Coordinates of N, CA and C and ligand atoms in Angstrom, one line a residue:
M1 N 0.8 -1.2 0.0 CA 0.0 0.0 0.0 C 0.9 1.3 0.0
N2 N 0.6 2.2 -0.8 CA 1.4 3.4 -0.8 C 0.9 4.4 0.3
P3 N 1.8 5.3 0.7 CA 1.5 6.2 1.8 C 0.2 7.0 1.6
E4 N -0.1 7.4 0.3 CA -1.3 8.1 0.0 C -2.6 7.4 0.5
Q5 N -2.6 6.1 0.5 CA -3.7 5.4 0.9 C -3.9 5.3 2.4
E6 N -2.9 5.7 3.2 CA -2.9 5.6 4.6 C -3.6 6.9 5.2
Q7 N -3.9 7.9 4.4 CA -4.5 9.1 4.8 C -5.9 8.8 5.3
P8 N -6.4 9.5 6.4 CA -7.8 9.3 6.8 C -8.7 9.8 5.8
S9 N -9.9 9.2 5.7 CA -10.8 9.7 4.7 C -11.7 10.7 5.3
I10 N -12.1 11.8 4.6 CA -12.9 12.8 5.1 C -14.2 12.9 4.2
R11 N -15.3 12.8 4.9 CA -16.5 12.9 4.1 C -17.4 14.0 4.7
R12 N -18.0 14.9 3.8 CA -18.9 15.9 4.3 C -20.3 15.4 4.2
I13 N -21.0 15.5 5.3 CA -22.4 15.0 5.3 C -23.3 16.2 5.7
V14 N -24.4 16.4 4.9 CA -25.3 17.4 5.2 C -26.5 16.8 6.0
L15 N -26.7 17.4 7.1 CA -27.8 16.8 8.0 C -29.1 17.4 7.6
P16 N -30.2 16.7 8.0 CA -31.6 17.2 7.6 C -31.8 18.6 8.1
S17 N -31.1 19.1 9.1 CA -31.3 20.4 9.6 C -30.6 21.5 8.7
G18 N -29.8 21.0 7.8 CA -29.1 21.9 6.9 C -27.7 22.1 7.3
R19 N -27.4 21.8 8.5 CA -26.0 21.9 8.9 C -25.2 20.8 8.3
S20 N -23.9 21.1 8.0 CA -23.1 20.0 7.5 C -21.9 19.7 8.4
I21 N -21.6 18.5 8.4 CA -20.5 18.0 9.3 C -19.5 17.3 8.5
E22 N -18.2 17.2 9.0 CA -17.2 16.4 8.3 C -17.0 15.2 9.1
V23 N -17.0 14.1 8.5 CA -16.7 12.8 9.2 C -15.3 12.4 8.7
V24 N -14.5 12.2 9.7 CA -13.1 11.8 9.4 C -12.9 10.4 9.9
R25 N -12.5 9.5 9.0 CA -12.3 8.1 9.4 C -10.8 7.8 9.4
F26 N -10.3 7.3 10.5 CA -8.9 6.9 10.6 C -8.9 5.3 10.6
G27 N -7.8 4.9 10.0 CA -7.6 3.4 10.1 C -8.5 2.6 9.2
E28 N -9.3 3.3 8.4 CA -10.2 2.5 7.6 C -9.4 2.0 6.4
R29 N -9.7 0.8 6.0 CA -9.0 0.2 4.9 C -9.4 1.0 3.7
S30 N -8.5 1.7 3.1 CA -8.9 2.5 1.9 C -8.8 1.7 0.6
H31 N -9.4 2.3 -0.4 CA -9.5 1.6 -1.7 C -8.7 2.3 -2.7
S32 N -8.1 1.6 -3.6 CA -7.5 2.2 -4.7 C -8.5 2.9 -5.6
V33 N -8.1 4.1 -6.1 CA -9.1 4.8 -6.9 C -8.9 4.8 -8.4
R34 N -7.9 4.0 -8.8 CA -7.6 3.9 -10.2 C -8.7 3.2 -11.0
D35 N -8.8 3.4 -12.3 CA -9.7 2.6 -13.1 C -9.2 1.2 -13.2
L36 N -10.1 0.3 -12.8 CA -9.6 -1.1 -12.7 C -9.3 -1.8 -14.0
H37 N -9.8 -1.3 -15.1 CA -9.5 -1.9 -16.4 C -8.2 -1.5 -17.0
I38 N -7.5 -0.5 -16.3 CA -6.2 -0.1 -16.8 C -5.1 -0.7 -16.0
C39 N -4.2 -1.3 -16.7 CA -3.1 -2.0 -16.1 C -2.1 -1.0 -15.5
P40 N -1.7 -1.1 -14.2 CA -0.8 -0.2 -13.6 C 0.7 -0.4 -14.1
E41 N 0.9 -1.6 -14.7 CA 2.2 -1.9 -15.2 C 2.5 -1.4 -16.6
C42 N 1.5 -1.7 -17.5 CA 1.7 -1.4 -19.0 C 0.7 -0.5 -19.6
N43 N -0.3 0.0 -18.8 CA -1.3 0.9 -19.2 C -2.3 0.3 -20.2
S44 N -2.2 -1.0 -20.4 CA -3.2 -1.7 -21.3 C -4.6 -1.5 -20.7
D45 N -5.6 -1.4 -21.5 CA -7.0 -1.3 -21.0 C -7.7 -2.6 -21.1
L46 N -6.9 -3.7 -21.0 CA -7.5 -5.1 -21.1 C -7.6 -5.8 -19.8
V47 N -7.4 -5.2 -18.7 CA -7.4 -5.9 -17.4 C -8.8 -6.5 -17.1
Q48 N -8.8 -7.7 -16.7 CA -10.0 -8.4 -16.4 C -10.0 -9.1 -15.1
P49 N -11.2 -9.2 -14.5 CA -11.3 -10.0 -13.2 C -11.2 -11.5 -13.5
V50 N -10.4 -12.2 -12.7 CA -10.3 -13.6 -12.9 C -11.0 -14.4 -11.7
E51 N -11.1 -13.7 -10.6 CA -11.8 -14.2 -9.4 C -12.5 -13.1 -8.7
W52 N -13.6 -13.3 -8.1 CA -14.3 -12.2 -7.3 C -15.1 -12.9 -6.2
S53 N -15.2 -12.1 -5.1 CA -16.1 -12.6 -4.1 C -16.6 -11.3 -3.3
E54 N -17.8 -11.4 -2.7 CA -18.3 -10.3 -2.0 C -17.5 -10.1 -0.7
A55 N -17.4 -8.9 -0.3 CA -16.7 -8.6 1.0 C -17.6 -7.7 1.8
P56 N -17.4 -7.5 3.1 CA -18.2 -6.6 3.9 C -18.2 -5.2 3.4
D57 N -19.2 -4.4 3.8 CA -19.3 -2.9 3.5 C -19.5 -2.7 2.0
D58 N -20.3 -3.5 1.4 CA -20.6 -3.3 -0.1 C -19.4 -3.3 -0.9
C59 N -18.4 -4.1 -0.6 CA -17.1 -4.1 -1.3 C -16.9 -5.5 -2.0
W60 N -16.0 -5.6 -2.8 CA -15.7 -6.9 -3.5 C -14.2 -7.1 -3.5
N61 N -13.8 -8.4 -3.2 CA -12.5 -8.8 -3.4 C -12.3 -9.3 -4.9
L62 N -11.4 -8.7 -5.6 CA -11.2 -9.1 -7.0 C -9.7 -9.5 -7.2
A63 N -9.6 -10.5 -8.0 CA -8.3 -10.9 -8.5 C -8.3 -10.4 -10.0
L64 N -7.3 -9.5 -10.3 CA -7.3 -8.9 -11.6 C -6.1 -9.4 -12.4
H65 N -6.2 -9.5 -13.7 CA -5.1 -10.0 -14.5 C -5.0 -9.2 -15.8
C66 N -3.8 -8.8 -16.2 CA -3.6 -8.1 -17.5 C -3.1 -9.1 -18.4
P67 N -3.8 -9.4 -19.5 CA -3.3 -10.4 -20.5 C -2.2 -9.9 -21.4
N68 N -1.9 -8.6 -21.3 CA -0.9 -8.0 -22.1 C 0.5 -8.2 -21.5
C69 N 0.6 -8.0 -20.2 CA 2.0 -8.1 -19.5 C 2.0 -9.1 -18.4
N70 N 0.8 -9.8 -18.2 CA 0.7 -10.9 -17.2 C 0.7 -10.3 -15.8
W71 N 0.4 -9.0 -15.6 CA 0.3 -8.4 -14.2 C -0.9 -9.1 -13.6
Y72 N -0.8 -9.3 -12.3 CA -1.8 -9.9 -11.5 C -1.9 -9.3 -10.1
D73 N -3.1 -9.1 -9.6 CA -3.2 -8.5 -8.3 C -4.5 -8.8 -7.7
E74 N -4.5 -8.9 -6.3 CA -5.8 -9.1 -5.6 C -6.0 -7.9 -4.7
G75 N -7.2 -7.5 -4.6 CA -7.5 -6.3 -3.8 C -9.0 -6.2 -3.5
L76 N -9.2 -5.2 -2.6 CA -10.6 -4.9 -2.1 C -11.0 -3.6 -2.8
Y77 N -12.2 -3.7 -3.5 CA -12.7 -2.5 -4.3 C -14.1 -2.2 -3.9
T78 N -14.5 -1.0 -4.1 CA -15.9 -0.6 -3.8 C -16.8 -1.1 -4.9
A79 N -18.1 -1.2 -4.5 CA -19.1 -1.6 -5.5 C -19.1 -0.7 -6.7
E80 N -18.9 0.6 -6.5 CA -18.9 1.6 -7.6 C -17.7 1.3 -8.6
Q81 N -16.5 1.0 -8.0 CA -15.4 0.6 -8.9 C -15.7 -0.6 -9.7
V82 N -16.4 -1.6 -9.0 CA -16.7 -2.9 -9.7 C -17.7 -2.6 -10.8
R83 N -18.7 -1.7 -10.5 CA -19.7 -1.4 -11.5 C -19.0 -0.8 -12.7
E84 N -18.1 0.1 -12.5 CA -17.4 0.8 -13.6 C -16.6 -0.2 -14.4
L85 N -16.0 -1.2 -13.7 CA -15.2 -2.2 -14.4 C -16.2 -3.1 -15.3
E86 N -17.4 -3.4 -14.7 CA -18.4 -4.2 -15.5 C -18.8 -3.4 -16.7
D87 N -19.0 -2.1 -16.6 CA -19.3 -1.3 -17.8 C -18.3 -1.4 -18.8
R88 N -17.0 -1.3 -18.4 CA -15.9 -1.4 -19.4 C -15.9 -2.8 -20.0
L89 N -16.2 -3.8 -19.2 CA -16.2 -5.2 -19.8 C -17.3 -5.3 -20.8
D90 N -18.5 -4.7 -20.5 CA -19.6 -4.8 -21.4 C -19.3 -4.1 -22.7
E91 N -18.6 -2.9 -22.6 CA -18.2 -2.2 -23.8 C -17.2 -3.1 -24.6
G92 N -16.3 -3.7 -23.9 CA -15.3 -4.6 -24.6 C -16.0 -5.7 -25.3
L93 N -17.0 -6.3 -24.7 CA -17.8 -7.4 -25.3 C -18.5 -6.9 -26.5
A94 N -19.2 -5.7 -26.4 CA -19.9 -5.1 -27.6 C -18.9 -4.9 -28.7
D95 N -17.7 -4.4 -28.4 CA -16.7 -4.2 -29.5 C -16.3 -5.5 -30.2
M96 N -16.1 -6.6 -29.4 CA -15.8 -7.8 -29.9 C -16.9 -8.4 -30.8
L97 N -18.2 -8.2 -30.4 CA -19.3 -8.7 -31.2 C -19.4 -7.9 -32.5
R98 N -19.1 -6.6 -32.4 CA -19.1 -5.8 -33.7 C -18.0 -6.2 -34.6
D99 N -16.8 -6.5 -34.1 CA -15.7 -7.0 -34.9 C -16.0 -8.4 -35.5
L100 N -16.7 -9.2 -34.7 CA -17.1 -10.6 -35.2 C -18.0 -10.4 -36.4
K101 N -19.0 -9.5 -36.2 CA -20.0 -9.3 -37.3 C -19.3 -8.8 -38.6
R102 N -18.4 -7.9 -38.4 CA -17.7 -7.4 -39.6 C -16.8 -8.5 -40.3
L103 N -16.2 -9.3 -39.4 CA -15.4 -10.4 -39.9 C -16.2 -11.4 -40.7
T104 N -17.4 -11.7 -40.1 CA -18.3 -12.7 -40.7 C -18.8 -12.2 -42.1
Q105 N -19.1 -10.9 -42.1 CA -19.6 -10.3 -43.4 C -18.5 -10.3 -44.4
A106 N -17.2 -10.0 -44.0 CA -16.1 -9.9 -44.9 C -15.8 -11.3 -45.4
N107 N -15.9 -12.4 -44.6 CA -15.8 -13.7 -45.0 C -16.8 -14.1 -46.0
M108 N -18.1 -13.8 -45.7 CA -19.2 -14.1 -46.6 C -19.0 -13.4 -48.0
A109 N -18.6 -12.1 -47.9 CA -18.4 -11.4 -49.2 C -17.3 -12.0 -50.0
D110 N -16.2 -12.5 -49.4 CA -15.2 -13.2 -50.0 C -15.7 -14.5 -50.7
Q111 N -16.5 -15.3 -49.9 CA -17.0 -16.5 -50.5 C -17.9 -16.3 -51.7
V112 N -18.8 -15.2 -51.6 CA -19.6 -14.9 -52.7 C -18.8 -14.5 -53.9
D113 N -17.8 -13.6 -53.7 CA -16.9 -13.2 -54.8 C -16.3 -14.5 -55.5
R114 N -15.8 -15.4 -54.7 CA -15.2 -16.6 -55.3 C -16.2 -17.5 -56.1
F115 N -17.4 -17.5 -55.5 CA -18.5 -18.3 -56.2 C -18.8 -17.7 -57.5
V116 N -18.9 -16.3 -57.5 CA -19.3 -15.6 -58.8 C -18.2 -15.8 -59.8
K117 N -16.9 -15.8 -59.4 CA -15.8 -16.0 -60.3 C -15.8 -17.4 -60.9
A118 N -16.1 -18.4 -60.0 CA -16.2 -19.8 -60.4 C -17.3 -20.0 -61.4
L119 N -18.5 -19.3 -61.1 CA -19.6 -19.4 -62.1 C -19.2 -18.8 -63.4
A120 N -18.6 -17.6 -63.4 CA -18.2 -17.0 -64.6 C -17.2 -17.8 -65.4
A121 N -16.4 -18.6 -64.7 CA -15.4 -19.4 -65.4 C -15.9 -20.8 -65.7
D122 N -17.2 -21.0 -65.5 CA -17.9 -22.3 -65.8 C -17.3 -23.4 -64.9
Q123 N -16.9 -23.1 -63.7 CA -16.3 -24.1 -62.8 C -17.3 -24.7 -61.9
I124 N -18.5 -24.2 -61.9 CA -19.6 -24.8 -61.1 C -20.5 -25.7 -62.0
L125 N -20.5 -26.9 -61.6 CA -21.3 -27.9 -62.5 C -22.4 -28.4 -61.7
P126 N -23.4 -29.0 -62.4 CA -24.6 -29.5 -61.7 C -24.3 -30.6 -60.6
E127 N -23.2 -31.4 -60.9 CA -22.9 -32.4 -60.0 C -22.2 -31.9 -58.7
D128 N -22.0 -30.6 -58.7 CA -21.4 -29.9 -57.4 C -22.5 -29.8 -56.3
F129 N -23.8 -30.0 -56.8 CA -24.9 -29.9 -55.8 C -25.6 -31.2 -55.5
Ligands
LIG1 ZN1 -0.3 -4.9 -18.2

């Protein structure tokens, strides 16, 4: 843990009366605030959770892995951080599905091209079917 994370957390709370107070928490296990999908070693945005389990205080224990540089870490993260990571993973999945669709269309276009060329060259015969 770096020294920055050892600082007490301060949270301002507005009471129903309109007064606000500052709540200072010491010794609380703090959480890393970085984007979880970014690798701290190589800056790749491909970090993925490989294991996860619920922890107290609406937190999650995550084991994270970077497929680019093989970085691995386990840590405790807030539900909000985990939700943001899930959003990134959903975007990554949507990107992959878009790429798959484009690749499938490109393959089909290539097959149609070759079929048309074969037809034009009289290479397709009735016994092919
Ligand atoms: Zn990495």
